[in-house]
mmCIF file of C-alpha atoms in Angstrom:
data_model
loop_
_atom_site.group_PDB
_atom_site.id
_atom_site.type_symbol
_atom_site.label_atom_id
_atom_site.label_comp_id
_atom_site.label_asym_id
_atom_site.label_seq_id
_atom_site.Cartn_x
_atom_site.Cartn_y
_atom_site.Cartn_z
ATOM 1 C CA MET F 315 -5.453 10.490 82.000
ATOM 2 C CA ASP F 316 -1.720 11.076 82.388
ATOM 3 C CA THR F 317 -2.488 14.260 84.248
ATOM 4 C CA ILE F 318 -4.765 12.354 86.604
ATOM 5 C CA LYS F 319 -2.221 9.605 87.189
ATOM 6 C CA THR F 320 0.458 12.219 87.921
ATOM 7 C CA MET F 321 -1.749 13.958 90.386
ATOM 8 C CA ILE F 322 -2.829 10.765 92.068
ATOM 9 C CA GLN F 323 0.747 9.460 92.376
ATOM 10 C CA GLY F 324 1.962 12.699 93.821
ATOM 11 C CA PHE F 325 -0.743 12.894 96.486
ATOM 12 C CA THR F 326 -0.422 9.140 97.154
ATOM 13 C CA ASP F 327 3.248 9.617 97.901
ATOM 14 C CA LEU F 328 2.351 12.384 100.295
ATOM 15 C CA ALA F 329 -0.329 10.318 102.065
ATOM 16 C CA SER F 330 1.979 7.352 102.434
ATOM 17 C CA LYS F 331 4.546 9.472 104.306
ATOM 18 C CA HIS F 332 2.250 11.712 106.318
ATOM 19 C CA GLN F 333 -0.516 9.950 108.278
ATOM 20 C CA ASN F 334 -2.217 13.211 109.157
ATOM 21 C CA PHE F 335 -2.679 14.130 105.501
ATOM 22 C CA TYR F 336 -6.253 14.422 104.240
ATOM 23 C CA ILE F 337 -7.548 15.372 100.824
ATOM 24 C CA PHE F 338 -10.879 17.091 100.239
ATOM 25 C CA ASP F 339 -12.127 16.951 96.665
ATOM 26 C CA ALA F 340 -14.471 19.700 95.649
ATOM 27 C CA ASP F 341 -15.943 18.070 92.540
ATOM 28 C CA ASN F 342 -18.864 15.746 92.113
ATOM 29 C CA GLN F 343 -18.877 11.970 91.593
ATOM 30 C CA SER F 344 -19.201 12.133 87.823
ATOM 31 C CA TYR F 345 -15.567 13.022 87.245
ATOM 32 C CA SER F 346 -13.317 10.116 86.338
ATOM 33 C CA TYR F 347 -10.494 11.007 88.701
ATOM 34 C CA THR F 348 -12.788 10.710 91.722
ATOM 35 C CA GLN F 349 -12.584 6.875 91.651
ATOM 36 C CA TYR F 350 -8.784 7.041 91.567
ATOM 37 C CA PHE F 351 -8.732 9.284 94.646
ATOM 38 C CA GLN F 352 -11.156 6.948 96.435
ATOM 39 C CA GLN F 353 -9.029 3.873 95.641
ATOM 40 C CA GLN F 354 -5.816 5.470 96.730
ATOM 41 C CA PHE F 355 -6.856 7.399 99.773
ATOM 42 C CA ARG F 356 -9.768 5.357 101.009
ATOM 43 C CA LYS F 357 -10.781 6.662 104.435
ATOM 44 C CA ARG F 358 -8.613 9.715 104.071
ATOM 45 C CA TYR F 359 -10.356 10.921 100.964
ATOM 46 C CA PHE F 360 -13.582 12.929 101.186
ATOM 47 C CA ASN F 361 -15.658 14.206 98.316
ATOM 48 C CA ILE F 362 -17.274 17.549 99.160
ATOM 49 C CA GLY F 363 -18.885 18.363 95.837
ATOM 50 C CA ASN F 364 -21.797 20.050 97.614
ATOM 51 C CA LEU F 365 -19.852 22.047 100.169
ATOM 52 C CA ASP F 366 -22.040 23.876 102.611
ATOM 53 C CA ARG F 367 -22.261 24.468 106.380
ATOM 54 C CA ALA F 368 -22.803 20.750 106.957
ATOM 55 C CA LEU F 369 -19.096 20.329 106.377
ATOM 56 C CA ILE F 370 -18.206 22.509 109.355
ATOM 57 C CA PRO F 371 -19.300 20.015 112.123
ATOM 58 C CA PHE F 372 -17.506 17.271 110.276
ATOM 59 C CA LEU F 373 -14.250 19.190 110.078
ATOM 60 C CA ALA F 374 -14.684 20.311 113.671
ATOM 61 C CA GLY F 375 -14.080 16.718 114.642
ATOM 62 C CA ILE F 376 -10.908 16.606 112.570
ATOM 63 C CA ALA F 377 -9.775 19.883 114.190
ATOM 64 C CA THR F 378 -9.528 18.120 117.535
ATOM 65 C CA THR F 379 -6.541 16.060 116.328
ATOM 66 C CA HIS F 380 -5.392 17.965 113.218
ATOM 67 C CA THR F 381 -4.596 21.577 112.621
ATOM 68 C CA LYS F 382 -3.975 21.590 108.857
ATOM 69 C CA ILE F 383 -6.134 20.628 105.900
ATOM 70 C CA ILE F 384 -5.875 21.055 102.128
ATOM 71 C CA LEU F 385 -8.878 21.720 99.927
ATOM 72 C CA ILE F 386 -8.474 20.788 96.278
ATOM 73 C CA ASP F 387 -10.474 22.959 93.902
ATOM 74 C CA TYR F 388 -11.093 22.180 90.204
ATOM 75 C CA ASN F 389 -12.194 24.782 87.700
ATOM 76 C CA SER F 390 -12.751 27.406 90.393
ATOM 77 C CA ARG F 391 -15.854 25.709 91.779
ATOM 78 C CA LEU F 392 -14.983 26.545 95.355
ATOM 79 C CA LEU F 393 -13.985 30.104 94.487
ATOM 80 C CA ASN F 394 -17.180 30.648 92.485
ATOM 81 C CA GLN F 395 -19.897 28.650 94.223
ATOM 82 C CA HIS F 396 -18.877 27.983 97.817
ATOM 83 C CA PHE F 397 -16.646 30.846 98.811
ATOM 84 C CA THR F 398 -18.968 32.041 101.611
ATOM 85 C CA ALA F 399 -18.957 28.585 103.153
ATOM 86 C CA ILE F 400 -15.158 28.455 103.029
ATOM 87 C CA LYS F 401 -14.861 31.824 104.739
ATOM 88 C CA GLU F 402 -17.262 30.707 107.458
ATOM 89 C CA LEU F 403 -15.312 27.464 107.792
ATOM 90 C CA ALA F 404 -12.048 29.336 108.253
ATOM 91 C CA CYS F 405 -13.517 31.741 110.760
ATOM 92 C CA GLU F 406 -15.249 29.127 112.910
ATOM 93 C CA LEU F 407 -12.581 26.423 113.187
ATOM 94 C CA PRO F 408 -9.016 26.483 114.594
ATOM 95 C CA LEU F 409 -7.673 25.057 111.303
ATOM 96 C CA ASP F 410 -4.884 26.108 109.013
ATOM 97 C CA ILE F 411 -6.792 25.891 105.734
ATOM 98 C CA ASN F 412 -4.946 25.723 102.425
ATOM 99 C CA LEU F 413 -7.033 26.007 99.292
ATOM 100 C CA ILE F 414 -5.293 24.849 96.104
ATOM 101 C CA SER F 415 -7.418 25.975 93.139
ATOM 102 C CA LEU F 416 -6.406 24.100 89.969
ATOM 103 C CA GLU F 417 -7.268 25.640 86.619
ATOM 104 C CA ALA F 418 -8.448 28.724 88.446
ATOM 105 C CA HIS F 419 -10.330 31.103 86.220
ATOM 106 C CA GLN F 420 -9.055 34.652 86.163
ATOM 107 C CA GLN F 421 -12.613 35.913 86.557
ATOM 108 C CA ALA F 422 -13.077 33.952 89.746
ATOM 109 C CA ILE F 423 -9.840 35.313 91.195
ATOM 110 C CA TYR F 424 -10.788 38.845 90.101
ATOM 111 C CA ASN F 425 -14.249 38.544 91.657
ATOM 112 C CA GLN F 426 -13.093 37.134 95.012
ATOM 113 C CA PHE F 427 -9.885 39.012 95.569
ATOM 114 C CA LEU F 428 -10.168 42.368 93.807
ATOM 115 C CA LEU F 429 -13.882 43.275 94.092
ATOM 116 C CA PRO F 430 -15.540 45.352 95.334
ATOM 117 C CA THR F 431 -12.579 47.075 97.002
ATOM 118 C CA PRO F 432 -9.212 46.260 95.376
ATOM 119 C CA HIS F 433 -7.261 47.269 98.490
ATOM 120 C CA LEU F 434 -9.132 44.888 100.751
ATOM 121 C CA SER F 435 -7.258 41.633 100.436
ATOM 122 C CA LEU F 436 -8.848 38.345 101.509
ATOM 123 C CA ALA F 437 -5.876 37.807 103.780
ATOM 124 C CA THR F 438 -6.941 40.667 106.076
ATOM 125 C CA GLN F 439 -10.373 39.127 106.520
ATOM 126 C CA ILE F 440 -9.372 35.484 107.158
ATOM 127 C CA PRO F 441 -5.995 35.127 108.843
ATOM 128 C CA ASN F 442 -5.936 31.286 108.782
ATOM 129 C CA LEU F 443 -6.833 30.749 105.101
ATOM 130 C CA ASP F 444 -4.176 30.655 102.388
ATOM 131 C CA ILE F 445 -5.143 30.270 98.753
ATOM 132 C CA TYR F 446 -2.811 29.025 96.027
ATOM 133 C CA THR F 447 -3.650 29.091 92.310
ATOM 134 C CA PRO F 448 -1.052 26.902 90.612
ATOM 135 C CA ALA F 449 -0.751 27.022 86.848
ATOM 136 C CA ASN F 450 -0.837 23.260 86.356
ATOM 137 C CA THR F 451 -0.918 19.865 88.052
ATOM 138 C CA HIS F 452 2.873 19.761 88.618
ATOM 139 C CA GLU F 453 2.929 23.117 90.391
ATOM 140 C CA ALA F 454 -0.101 22.027 92.451
ATOM 141 C CA LEU F 455 1.760 18.939 93.627
ATOM 142 C CA LEU F 456 4.824 21.027 94.516
ATOM 143 C CA THR F 457 2.558 23.323 96.501
ATOM 144 C CA ALA F 458 0.833 20.477 98.328
ATOM 145 C CA LYS F 459 4.158 18.775 99.037
ATOM 146 C CA ALA F 460 5.569 21.949 100.501
ATOM 147 C CA ILE F 461 2.489 22.543 102.656
ATOM 148 C CA VAL F 462 2.376 18.964 104.017
ATOM 149 C CA GLU F 463 6.114 18.732 104.679
ATOM 150 C CA ASN F 464 6.247 22.201 106.171
ATOM 151 C CA SER F 465 8.717 23.228 103.516
ATOM 152 C CA ILE F 466 6.530 26.326 103.433
ATOM 153 C CA ALA F 467 7.865 27.377 106.832
ATOM 154 C CA THR F 468 5.129 29.078 108.822
ATOM 155 C CA TYR F 469 6.067 31.913 111.215
ATOM 156 C CA THR F 470 3.890 34.372 113.008
ATOM 157 C CA ASN F 471 1.538 35.629 110.349
ATOM 158 C CA ILE F 472 4.017 35.039 107.548
ATOM 159 C CA THR F 473 4.935 32.301 105.131
ATOM 160 C CA LEU F 474 8.215 31.677 103.355
ATOM 161 C CA HIS F 475 7.971 29.735 100.117
ATOM 162 C CA PRO F 476 11.153 27.705 99.395
ATOM 163 C CA PHE F 477 10.360 26.475 95.896
ATOM 164 C CA LEU F 478 12.875 24.683 93.729
ATOM 165 C CA HIS F 479 13.745 26.675 90.633
ATOM 166 C CA THR F 480 12.373 24.509 87.905
ATOM 167 C CA THR F 481 10.015 24.822 84.992
ATOM 168 C CA PHE F 482 6.605 24.129 86.562
ATOM 169 C CA THR F 483 5.105 23.280 83.160
ATOM 170 C CA ASP F 484 7.360 20.260 82.756
ATOM 171 C CA GLN F 485 5.339 17.452 84.320
ATOM 172 C CA SER F 486 8.084 14.943 83.772
ATOM 173 C CA LYS F 487 10.062 16.362 86.695
ATOM 174 C CA ASN F 488 10.627 14.106 89.676
ATOM 175 C CA LEU F 489 8.062 15.078 92.296
ATOM 176 C CA ASP F 490 10.230 13.775 95.127
ATOM 177 C CA HIS F 491 13.060 16.272 94.635
ATOM 178 C CA GLN F 492 14.014 18.588 97.446
ATOM 179 C CA LEU F 493 12.287 21.932 97.546
ATOM 180 C CA ILE F 494 14.823 24.705 98.127
ATOM 181 C CA THR F 495 15.283 28.401 97.714
ATOM 182 C CA THR F 496 18.541 30.041 96.688
ATOM 183 C CA GLY F 497 19.540 33.408 95.518
ATOM 184 C CA ASP F 498 21.263 36.613 96.530
ATOM 185 C CA ASP F 499 20.549 38.685 93.422
ATOM 186 C CA ILE F 500 16.847 39.412 93.547
ATOM 187 C CA GLY F 501 14.404 39.220 96.441
ATOM 188 C CA ILE F 502 10.695 39.410 95.832
ATOM 189 C CA ILE F 503 8.140 40.187 98.555
ATOM 190 C CA THR F 504 4.462 39.889 97.869
ATOM 191 C CA TYR F 505 1.095 38.861 99.312
ATOM 192 C CA GLY F 506 -2.277 37.343 98.548
ATOM 193 C CA VAL F 507 -3.224 36.444 95.002
ATOM 194 C CA LEU F 508 0.048 37.942 93.701
ATOM 195 C CA SER F 509 1.953 35.008 95.090
ATOM 196 C CA ASN F 510 0.600 32.863 92.231
ATOM 197 C CA TYR F 511 2.240 35.127 89.682
ATOM 198 C CA ALA F 512 5.325 35.662 91.855
ATOM 199 C CA LEU F 513 6.042 31.914 91.745
ATOM 200 C CA SER F 514 6.034 31.951 87.948
ATOM 201 C CA LEU F 515 8.083 35.167 88.014
ATOM 202 C CA VAL F 516 10.769 33.550 90.164
ATOM 203 C CA ASP F 517 10.805 30.547 87.814
ATOM 204 C CA ARG F 518 11.242 32.919 84.852
ATOM 205 C CA LEU F 519 14.131 34.685 86.581
ATOM 206 C CA HIS F 520 15.804 31.372 87.303
ATOM 207 C CA GLN F 521 15.470 30.335 83.638
ATOM 208 C CA GLU F 522 17.323 33.510 82.744
ATOM 209 C CA ASN F 523 20.076 32.507 85.229
ATOM 210 C CA LYS F 524 19.102 35.145 87.747
ATOM 211 C CA ASN F 525 19.064 33.915 91.372
ATOM 212 C CA ALA F 526 15.829 34.971 93.107
ATOM 213 C CA GLN F 527 13.994 34.203 96.310
ATOM 214 C CA LEU F 528 10.378 34.806 97.212
ATOM 215 C CA LEU F 529 8.887 35.906 100.558
ATOM 216 C CA HIS F 530 5.134 35.557 100.570
ATOM 217 C CA LEU F 531 3.013 37.432 103.135
ATOM 218 C CA PRO F 532 -0.382 35.709 103.161
ATOM 219 C CA ARG F 533 -1.504 38.095 105.870
ATOM 220 C CA LEU F 534 -1.161 41.820 105.760
ATOM 221 C CA THR F 535 -0.625 42.467 109.452
ATOM 222 C CA ASN F 536 2.049 41.615 112.026
ATOM 223 C CA PHE F 537 4.837 41.344 109.520
ATOM 224 C CA ASN F 538 7.816 39.329 110.582
ATOM 225 C CA LYS F 539 10.512 41.976 110.701
ATOM 226 C CA LYS F 540 13.293 39.443 110.991
ATOM 227 C CA LEU F 541 12.386 37.622 107.718
ATOM 228 C CA ILE F 542 11.756 40.819 105.771
ATOM 229 C CA THR F 543 15.075 42.269 106.960
ATOM 230 C CA GLN F 544 16.786 38.947 106.125
ATOM 231 C CA THR F 545 15.412 39.031 102.599
ATOM 232 C CA VAL F 546 16.616 42.582 102.082
ATOM 233 C CA ASN F 547 20.039 41.949 103.557
ATOM 234 C CA THR F 548 20.703 38.805 101.548
ATOM 235 C CA CYS F 549 19.580 40.201 98.201
ATOM 236 C CA LYS F 550 21.273 42.808 96.037
ATOM 237 C CA GLN F 551 17.840 44.114 95.053
ATOM 238 C CA THR F 552 14.438 43.610 96.736
ATOM 239 C CA PHE F 553 11.111 44.224 95.033
ATOM 240 C CA PHE F 554 7.703 44.531 96.656
ATOM 241 C CA LEU F 555 4.809 43.547 94.375
ATOM 242 C CA GLU F 556 1.493 45.142 95.358
ATOM 243 C CA ILE F 557 -1.911 45.852 93.928
ATOM 244 C CA ASN F 558 -2.045 49.234 95.603
ATOM 245 C CA ASP F 559 0.325 51.401 97.593
ATOM 246 C CA GLU F 560 -1.241 51.177 101.055
ATOM 247 C CA LEU F 561 1.299 48.611 102.337
ATOM 248 C CA THR F 562 4.455 50.329 101.198
ATOM 249 C CA PRO F 563 4.942 52.489 104.330
ATOM 250 C CA SER F 564 4.400 49.528 106.684
ATOM 251 C CA ILE F 565 6.771 47.297 104.737
ATOM 252 C CA ALA F 566 9.445 49.978 104.530
ATOM 253 C CA SER F 567 9.185 50.787 108.251
ATOM 254 C CA THR F 568 9.916 47.211 109.248
ATOM 255 C CA VAL F 569 13.257 47.191 107.466
ATOM 256 C CA THR F 570 16.352 48.533 109.151
ATOM 257 C CA ALA F 571 18.823 47.594 106.403
ATOM 258 C CA ASN F 572 20.334 50.133 104.055
ATOM 259 C CA ASN F 573 19.027 48.338 100.980
ATOM 260 C CA THR F 574 16.167 49.965 99.097
ATOM 261 C CA ILE F 575 12.901 48.113 98.457
ATOM 262 C CA HIS F 576 11.667 48.872 94.991
ATOM 263 C CA THR F 577 7.860 48.896 94.780
ATOM 264 C CA ILE F 578 6.048 47.623 91.665
ATOM 265 C CA LYS F 579 2.481 48.707 91.597
ATOM 266 C CA ILE F 580 -0.050 46.679 89.606
ATOM 267 C CA ASP F 581 -3.362 47.946 88.348
ATOM 268 C CA PRO F 582 -6.204 45.636 89.503
ATOM 269 C CA THR F 583 -7.694 45.694 86.041
ATOM 270 C CA PHE F 584 -4.594 43.885 84.777
ATOM 271 C CA PHE F 585 -6.042 40.669 86.277
ATOM 272 C CA ARG F 586 -9.252 40.718 84.277
ATOM 273 C CA PRO F 587 -9.850 37.670 82.021
ATOM 274 C CA GLN F 588 -8.684 39.364 78.829
ATOM 275 C CA GLN F 589 -5.210 39.657 80.288
ATOM 276 C CA ASN F 590 -3.443 36.333 79.945
ATOM 277 C CA ARG F 591 -0.958 34.994 82.440
ATOM 278 C CA PRO F 592 2.167 35.320 80.227
ATOM 279 C CA ALA F 593 1.429 39.006 79.744
ATOM 280 C CA ILE F 594 1.400 39.602 83.495
ATOM 281 C CA ILE F 595 4.614 37.637 83.979
ATOM 282 C CA ASP F 596 6.278 39.548 81.133
ATOM 283 C CA TYR F 597 5.206 42.868 82.717
ATOM 284 C CA LEU F 598 6.621 41.956 86.133
ATOM 285 C CA TYR F 599 9.789 40.534 84.628
ATOM 286 C CA ASN F 600 10.389 43.669 82.530
ATOM 287 C CA GLN F 601 9.739 45.898 85.548
ATOM 288 C CA ILE F 602 12.282 44.052 87.674
ATOM 289 C CA THR F 603 14.979 43.771 85.062
ATOM 290 C CA SER F 604 14.709 47.472 84.186
ATOM 291 C CA TYR F 605 16.399 48.419 87.463
#
């Protein structure tokens, strides 16, 4: 119940400050938190437990006055059951769609992002759909807050995540604090599903008193040369996290700075369910600190 109240309060604060903010709940009416959402958001809350193509005409009306929506996913229901509908939704409407998948199952992420071709990222297929898989409610609220307040500054086909260095697992943190990014020691560039782990990696580095900043590329084309170069120039070391090595030449060719980008390659099988999240973070942390 405390988790529900925390989530509701966080989204309520957002809705009170941003009149264009809508929340779309992907679960059915049987869940207890649904009534809290309905009470708090009223006409700006929509339950889409049975998401299908019928949702597209409805959102098409919203698209005439709004360009950004957030889909809230619980237990990977959207990723598992309605992913085709979401892809159609993103392709057919001029909307910036942000899917926040709470309690995302590793199997769902593995199935949707890494199969059948590990090198084919979802971001190349759907340029206006970003997916975030926060580790807990607190991180989900930080993500939603950053999206709504444009703290995640959107440029041409690129997104910069300015997250506060804090322990995301501590739900007692004040949700109204300023979201910032600092650091000139370590720069991390990544894309797609890896951004979920990169956020925790940056948090781990900050806990070890290492300044770090994250540049997330949700789309794998038309890189913003200015931002990539800025990341490299302002950091003593820059690391590019990737699932395969196809992007390395294109990333390297965009950078004119003298700094070297270190590439950390990650085997797709590492994301299978038997591999827990701490193990992946430990692996990335050890790789970076070994330089």
